[in-house]
Amino acid sequence: MKIFRLPISILMGLFLFGMASASVIAQGSTPPPPDGEVREVTDNEVNSIAREVYCPVCESTPLDVCQTQACADWRDLIRTKLENGETRQDVYDYFAEQYGGRVLATPPREGLNLLLWIMPVAAVIIGGFFFSRFMKNLRMAGGDGKEDEIETVETAVVPPSSSPIPQSDDEYIAQVERELSK
Amino acid sequence: MIENVGYLALIFSMLLAIFSASAAWYGKTNNDERWIKSARNATITIFFLLTLSSTLLIVLILQNNFEIEYVWRVSSIDMPTYLKISALWGGQAGSLLFWSWLLSLFTAAVMYGQWGKQRELIPYALIVISFTQIFFLFISLVVENPFAKLDGIPLDGNGLNPLLRHPGMIIHPPMLYLGFTGFVVPYIFAMAALMAGKLDDSWIRTTRRWTLVAWLFLSLGLILGGRWAYDVLGWGGYWGWDPVENASLIPWLSGTAFLHSVMIQERRNMFKMWNMFLVILTYLLVIYGTFLVRSGVISSVHSFAESAIGPLFFAFIAFMFIFSTYWVNKRKDMLASKDKLDSFLSREAAFLYNNFIFLAILAIVFFFTNFPIVSALFTGEQGFVGPPVYEKALSPLFLVLLLLMGIAPLTMWHRTMIKRIGLAVLWPAIVAALFAVGLYFTKIVTIWSALLGIWIISLSTVLTLFEFYKGTRARMRRDRNPFSAFAYVMAINRRRYGGYWIHLGVLVMAFGIIGIEMFQQETQIHMTVGDSVALGEYELVFQGVERYAGADDLIITEATADVYHKGKLVEVIHPQTLLYTRSGQPMTIPDVRTTFWEDFYVLLVNWEPTSASSATIRIYLNPLVNWVWAGGFIFIFGTMIAAWPDKKEKRLLKRA
């Protein structure tokens, strides 16, 4: 019985592991150090910040590829800020303060936005809890205590009337299963 | 004149739909076959009337009749004919009419195909399908009349939204709509089975192929939409977690869950309630998806669809939800099958794990998509959920799904020993790990999360390929030729091997997605003639810019650049920016050097000053992006294998 808890716990473990590793993906490049003077800023630096910003007018289009004049002005603003030595985070903070958290691809983790981080984890954990209980109940209903010993070939169990699969097919599956059990 | 005939056809369709529902009900309760026949004839007539109505709308567009508001909105005199025809679904009112027409087409086809076979279900199916039809026709008649007239007669129309003037965009919406309306068919038969109290699995067998075909179209729509975005939107990507993209992904997710779980019912006669739930959920999400696309409730790049039809959709979804819940509740004793699980390690359990993950993904995408509304309700400020948030939340779940995809086919019905699965997985896992380690030590991939992903995808790929091998080898005992043995195995068990092809397609796509999402490089630079810029193993030498007038109201600015790969000239490319002067809408059309391993994707940046000798060029290096499309092809191929009509099965169905 114990061994059959494995799949769910494997799933859960994998999920948590995946969560942890996915957060690694999110880390971007380090911002240029402020040096107090006006410095040369490349398009690439501006774009790397702009791609995480969405203007409120042309929603769903990141700032780095948006073609409107408003967005061009915003990109210039980012450039100016970088030239004045501000960091990536300074720029994001500025936009969030001026236009609200909705202009950032990853909204600030505060207030209602926290739900965006809580909900997926909660959905999987709470859903997983009910799901595993559901599975256990199903297992109880069908338990005969001999799960480890018997290995059933599907063709032997399914009565022909409940299966629309033609005979030749069953035969083929049986053959595959025989191959498998070698 | 023409417009009045078109509108009249809509009115008659609506009346006939009401008649059909009532006649089917009356005929069933009074056991009078004539009324049921009459109801069927009414639905078939609706198809002809809506065909007339849609054709007339196309005629009006072709005639440049700009007195009709819809024609003025979506067409213009200079637009080529094929675009004028596709303008039928290029705007709000037209696409709703198109929706009704597709539904009537499917209804007619179902009535033609199933009339003799499903006598008990047909009357109820007619009622439920008419409900849906009545709703969409009501919207066309009252809110979004495609034949409505303007006060004056404009000289020319606005023309189709430039973003939609692309071959991918011409077939992408019909594919999605075919998928959407296709999923209505399993729903109406499920509801008919509930209402008739005939809850064996005949409704499932009747609609199995429909479900697959609907799913095929929806998948095709999603893939084509991605391709369109990649070719036209000019941001180097193919999926942006836009609300409208999500609107078609959400029903696809529940539909996919249903396609898997339905096999448990067919095989073991279990989970009747669960399948009923999934098919109802998919239907409601299809309506919700149409609502999301058409109402503009959540602003998106597709927001040309804004209108006041939101509350009506909401009311209809609520009505169908209550209607469905009522019948499920009424028949809950019949739906309660004696579900039991012999083991947590069995095929049926594996399908349930699959369902759990699919529904978890669905719940998250649904919540994120609607978050702007939730946020607006509680804080007064409309929130926004960007791609990074989606990716972080979903990528672990997708990885689990990909792993399950490889391992689940190893399980057997009833129970499987863990030892057997362990043995079957051991070597593929080692091979996949060696592959990942190899990538690490050759410094091709050094990101741990990418390596984990690659390991899982390679493992599932090896396992899936091994399934093909096992089947072929089993057959080769009788047929020594491996090719004909392989073909025989494919042909004799299409759904199983179609499914494996689909899995293989998804895995190839997954490699591509890891490639482009995690290893995309980009650069942007202002260049004058003769300047060069390097990215990866490529070098681009800028050769100048030309500007000329295109068809219709179009002005084209085209750059020329030489692309060198490892020092060798491989291609001369011409990225363009387009300006549709009438609407003032700009577009950037990339030019791409495409290879098996990567795309060198070049954009002419139109928001920076451009002269004949200088321009700003943006380059993306998209590794493995073509694997996404190749995987898509394999995926569609597999779905077609699975959905291909089977004579033997037809005979068996007839006998049943």
PDB file of C-alpha atoms in Angstrom, chain A residues 45-155:
ATOM      1  CA  GLU A  45      20.214  48.420 -22.405  1.00  0.00           C
ATOM      2  CA  VAL A  46      17.046  50.421 -22.971  1.00  0.00           C
ATOM      3  CA  ASN A  47      15.282  47.442 -24.575  1.00  0.00           C
ATOM      4  CA  SER A  48      16.251  45.017 -21.837  1.00  0.00           C
ATOM      5  CA  ILE A  49      14.386  47.226 -19.404  1.00  0.00           C
ATOM      6  CA  ALA A  50      11.597  48.223 -21.779  1.00  0.00           C
ATOM      7  CA  ARG A  51      10.648  44.624 -22.549  1.00  0.00           C
ATOM      8  CA  GLU A  52       9.409  44.256 -18.983  1.00  0.00           C
ATOM      9  CA  VAL A  53       7.226  47.364 -19.196  1.00  0.00           C
ATOM     10  CA  TYR A  54       3.746  47.608 -20.746  1.00  0.00           C
ATOM     11  CA  CYS A  55       2.231  51.004 -21.432  1.00  0.00           C
ATOM     12  CA  PRO A  56      -1.373  51.357 -20.234  1.00  0.00           C
ATOM     13  CA  VAL A  57      -2.645  52.411 -23.658  1.00  0.00           C
ATOM     14  CA  CYS A  58      -1.321  49.650 -25.893  1.00  0.00           C
ATOM     15  CA  GLU A  59      -1.727  46.840 -23.430  1.00  0.00           C
ATOM     16  CA  SER A  60      -0.279  43.414 -24.148  1.00  0.00           C
ATOM     17  CA  THR A  61       2.476  44.994 -26.223  1.00  0.00           C
ATOM     18  CA  PRO A  62       5.774  45.286 -24.381  1.00  0.00           C
ATOM     19  CA  LEU A  63       7.388  48.703 -24.496  1.00  0.00           C
ATOM     20  CA  ASP A  64      10.480  47.542 -26.385  1.00  0.00           C
ATOM     21  CA  VAL A  65       8.467  46.721 -29.521  1.00  0.00           C
ATOM     22  CA  CYS A  66       5.544  49.095 -29.197  1.00  0.00           C
ATOM     23  CA  GLN A  67       5.224  51.404 -32.192  1.00  0.00           C
ATOM     24  CA  THR A  68       3.258  54.300 -30.722  1.00  0.00           C
ATOM     25  CA  GLN A  69       4.703  57.721 -30.022  1.00  0.00           C
ATOM     26  CA  ALA A  70       3.831  57.453 -26.328  1.00  0.00           C
ATOM     27  CA  CYS A  71       5.977  54.365 -26.036  1.00  0.00           C
ATOM     28  CA  ALA A  72       8.825  55.998 -27.973  1.00  0.00           C
ATOM     29  CA  ASP A  73       8.730  58.810 -25.414  1.00  0.00           C
ATOM     30  CA  TRP A  74       8.819  56.302 -22.584  1.00  0.00           C
ATOM     31  CA  ARG A  75      11.830  54.594 -24.104  1.00  0.00           C
ATOM     32  CA  ASP A  76      13.575  57.956 -24.321  1.00  0.00           C
ATOM     33  CA  LEU A  77      12.713  58.497 -20.679  1.00  0.00           C
ATOM     34  CA  ILE A  78      14.316  55.165 -19.777  1.00  0.00           C
ATOM     35  CA  ARG A  79      17.408  56.176 -21.729  1.00  0.00           C
ATOM     36  CA  THR A  80      17.626  59.520 -19.967  1.00  0.00           C
ATOM     37  CA  LYS A  81      17.253  57.864 -16.598  1.00  0.00           C
ATOM     38  CA  LEU A  82      19.979  55.359 -17.395  1.00  0.00           C
ATOM     39  CA  GLU A  83      22.232  58.151 -18.648  1.00  0.00           C
ATOM     40  CA  ASN A  84      21.747  59.851 -15.314  1.00  0.00           C
ATOM     41  CA  GLY A  85      22.950  56.756 -13.561  1.00  0.00           C
ATOM     42  CA  GLU A  86      19.656  55.265 -12.401  1.00  0.00           C
ATOM     43  CA  THR A  87      19.442  51.495 -12.095  1.00  0.00           C
ATOM     44  CA  ARG A  88      16.998  49.049 -13.638  1.00  0.00           C
ATOM     45  CA  GLN A  89      15.055  48.880 -10.395  1.00  0.00           C
ATOM     46  CA  ASP A  90      14.937  52.689 -10.120  1.00  0.00           C
ATOM     47  CA  VAL A  91      13.328  52.825 -13.535  1.00  0.00           C
ATOM     48  CA  TYR A  92      10.744  50.157 -12.683  1.00  0.00           C
ATOM     49  CA  ASP A  93       9.967  51.867  -9.393  1.00  0.00           C
ATOM     50  CA  TYR A  94       9.487  55.154 -11.193  1.00  0.00           C
ATOM     51  CA  PHE A  95       7.043  53.703 -13.698  1.00  0.00           C
ATOM     52  CA  ALA A  96       5.129  51.812 -11.029  1.00  0.00           C
ATOM     53  CA  GLU A  97       4.814  54.953  -8.949  1.00  0.00           C
ATOM     54  CA  GLN A  98       3.795  57.166 -11.855  1.00  0.00           C
ATOM     55  CA  TYR A  99       1.413  54.851 -13.677  1.00  0.00           C
ATOM     56  CA  GLY A 100       0.577  52.067 -11.237  1.00  0.00           C
ATOM     57  CA  GLY A 101       1.805  48.505 -10.941  1.00  0.00           C
ATOM     58  CA  ARG A 102      -0.081  47.417 -14.050  1.00  0.00           C
ATOM     59  CA  VAL A 103       2.595  48.835 -16.357  1.00  0.00           C
ATOM     60  CA  LEU A 104       5.106  46.241 -15.190  1.00  0.00           C
ATOM     61  CA  ALA A 105       5.210  42.762 -16.719  1.00  0.00           C
ATOM     62  CA  THR A 106       5.773  41.420 -13.236  1.00  0.00           C
ATOM     63  CA  PRO A 107       3.546  43.566 -11.038  1.00  0.00           C
ATOM     64  CA  PRO A 108       4.901  44.615  -7.632  1.00  0.00           C
ATOM     65  CA  ARG A 109       4.373  41.927  -5.006  1.00  0.00           C
ATOM     66  CA  GLU A 110       1.974  43.864  -2.835  1.00  0.00           C
ATOM     67  CA  GLY A 111      -1.747  44.080  -2.072  1.00  0.00           C
ATOM     68  CA  LEU A 112      -4.037  42.116  -4.315  1.00  0.00           C
ATOM     69  CA  ASN A 113      -1.144  41.276  -6.636  1.00  0.00           C
ATOM     70  CA  LEU A 114       0.144  38.845  -4.017  1.00  0.00           C
ATOM     71  CA  LEU A 115      -2.690  36.596  -5.143  1.00  0.00           C
ATOM     72  CA  LEU A 116      -0.785  36.036  -8.382  1.00  0.00           C
ATOM     73  CA  TRP A 117       1.909  34.251  -6.418  1.00  0.00           C
ATOM     74  CA  ILE A 118      -0.292  32.635  -3.803  1.00  0.00           C
ATOM     75  CA  MET A 119      -3.020  31.326  -6.081  1.00  0.00           C
ATOM     76  CA  PRO A 120      -0.968  28.922  -8.252  1.00  0.00           C
ATOM     77  CA  VAL A 121       0.757  27.359  -5.262  1.00  0.00           C
ATOM     78  CA  ALA A 122      -2.496  27.230  -3.305  1.00  0.00           C
ATOM     79  CA  ALA A 123      -4.328  25.755  -6.287  1.00  0.00           C
ATOM     80  CA  VAL A 124      -1.829  22.943  -6.585  1.00  0.00           C
ATOM     81  CA  ILE A 125      -1.571  22.263  -2.845  1.00  0.00           C
ATOM     82  CA  ILE A 126      -5.279  22.498  -2.015  1.00  0.00           C
ATOM     83  CA  GLY A 127      -6.270  20.851  -5.285  1.00  0.00           C
ATOM     84  CA  GLY A 128      -3.623  18.218  -4.682  1.00  0.00           C
ATOM     85  CA  PHE A 129      -4.968  17.562  -1.195  1.00  0.00           C
ATOM     86  CA  PHE A 130      -8.495  16.950  -2.422  1.00  0.00           C
ATOM     87  CA  PHE A 131      -7.241  15.050  -5.405  1.00  0.00           C
ATOM     88  CA  SER A 132      -5.164  12.676  -3.290  1.00  0.00           C
ATOM     89  CA  ARG A 133      -8.128  12.137  -0.964  1.00  0.00           C
ATOM     90  CA  PHE A 134     -10.314  11.435  -3.952  1.00  0.00           C
ATOM     91  CA  MET A 135      -7.760   8.967  -5.262  1.00  0.00           C
ATOM     92  CA  LYS A 136      -7.494   7.263  -1.880  1.00  0.00           C
ATOM     93  CA  ASN A 137     -11.249   6.851  -1.694  1.00  0.00           C
ATOM     94  CA  LEU A 138     -11.286   5.335  -5.139  1.00  0.00           C
ATOM     95  CA  ARG A 139      -8.485   3.032  -4.113  1.00  0.00           C
ATOM     96  CA  MET A 140     -10.351   1.944  -0.975  1.00  0.00           C
ATOM     97  CA  ALA A 141     -13.399   1.137  -3.056  1.00  0.00           C
ATOM     98  CA  GLY A 142     -11.401  -1.134  -5.275  1.00  0.00           C
ATOM     99  CA  GLY A 143      -8.854  -2.463  -2.823  1.00  0.00           C
ATOM    100  CA  ASP A 144      -8.312  -6.171  -2.655  1.00  0.00           C
ATOM    101  CA  GLY A 145      -4.991  -5.979  -0.919  1.00  0.00           C
ATOM    102  CA  LYS A 146      -3.090  -7.847  -3.554  1.00  0.00           C
ATOM    103  CA  GLU A 147      -1.952  -5.051  -5.785  1.00  0.00           C
ATOM    104  CA  ASP A 148       1.704  -5.916  -5.730  1.00  0.00           C
ATOM    105  CA  GLU A 149       1.424  -9.457  -6.867  1.00  0.00           C
ATOM    106  CA  ILE A 150      -1.073  -9.585  -9.633  1.00  0.00           C
ATOM    107  CA  GLU A 151      -0.283  -8.204 -12.991  1.00  0.00           C
ATOM    108  CA  THR A 152      -3.240  -8.148 -15.279  1.00  0.00           C
ATOM    109  CA  VAL A 153      -3.096  -8.125 -19.013  1.00  0.00           C
ATOM    110  CA  GLU A 154      -5.864  -5.824 -20.136  1.00  0.00           C
ATOM    111  CA  THR A 155      -7.347  -8.166 -22.680  1.00  0.00           C
TER     112      THR A 155
END
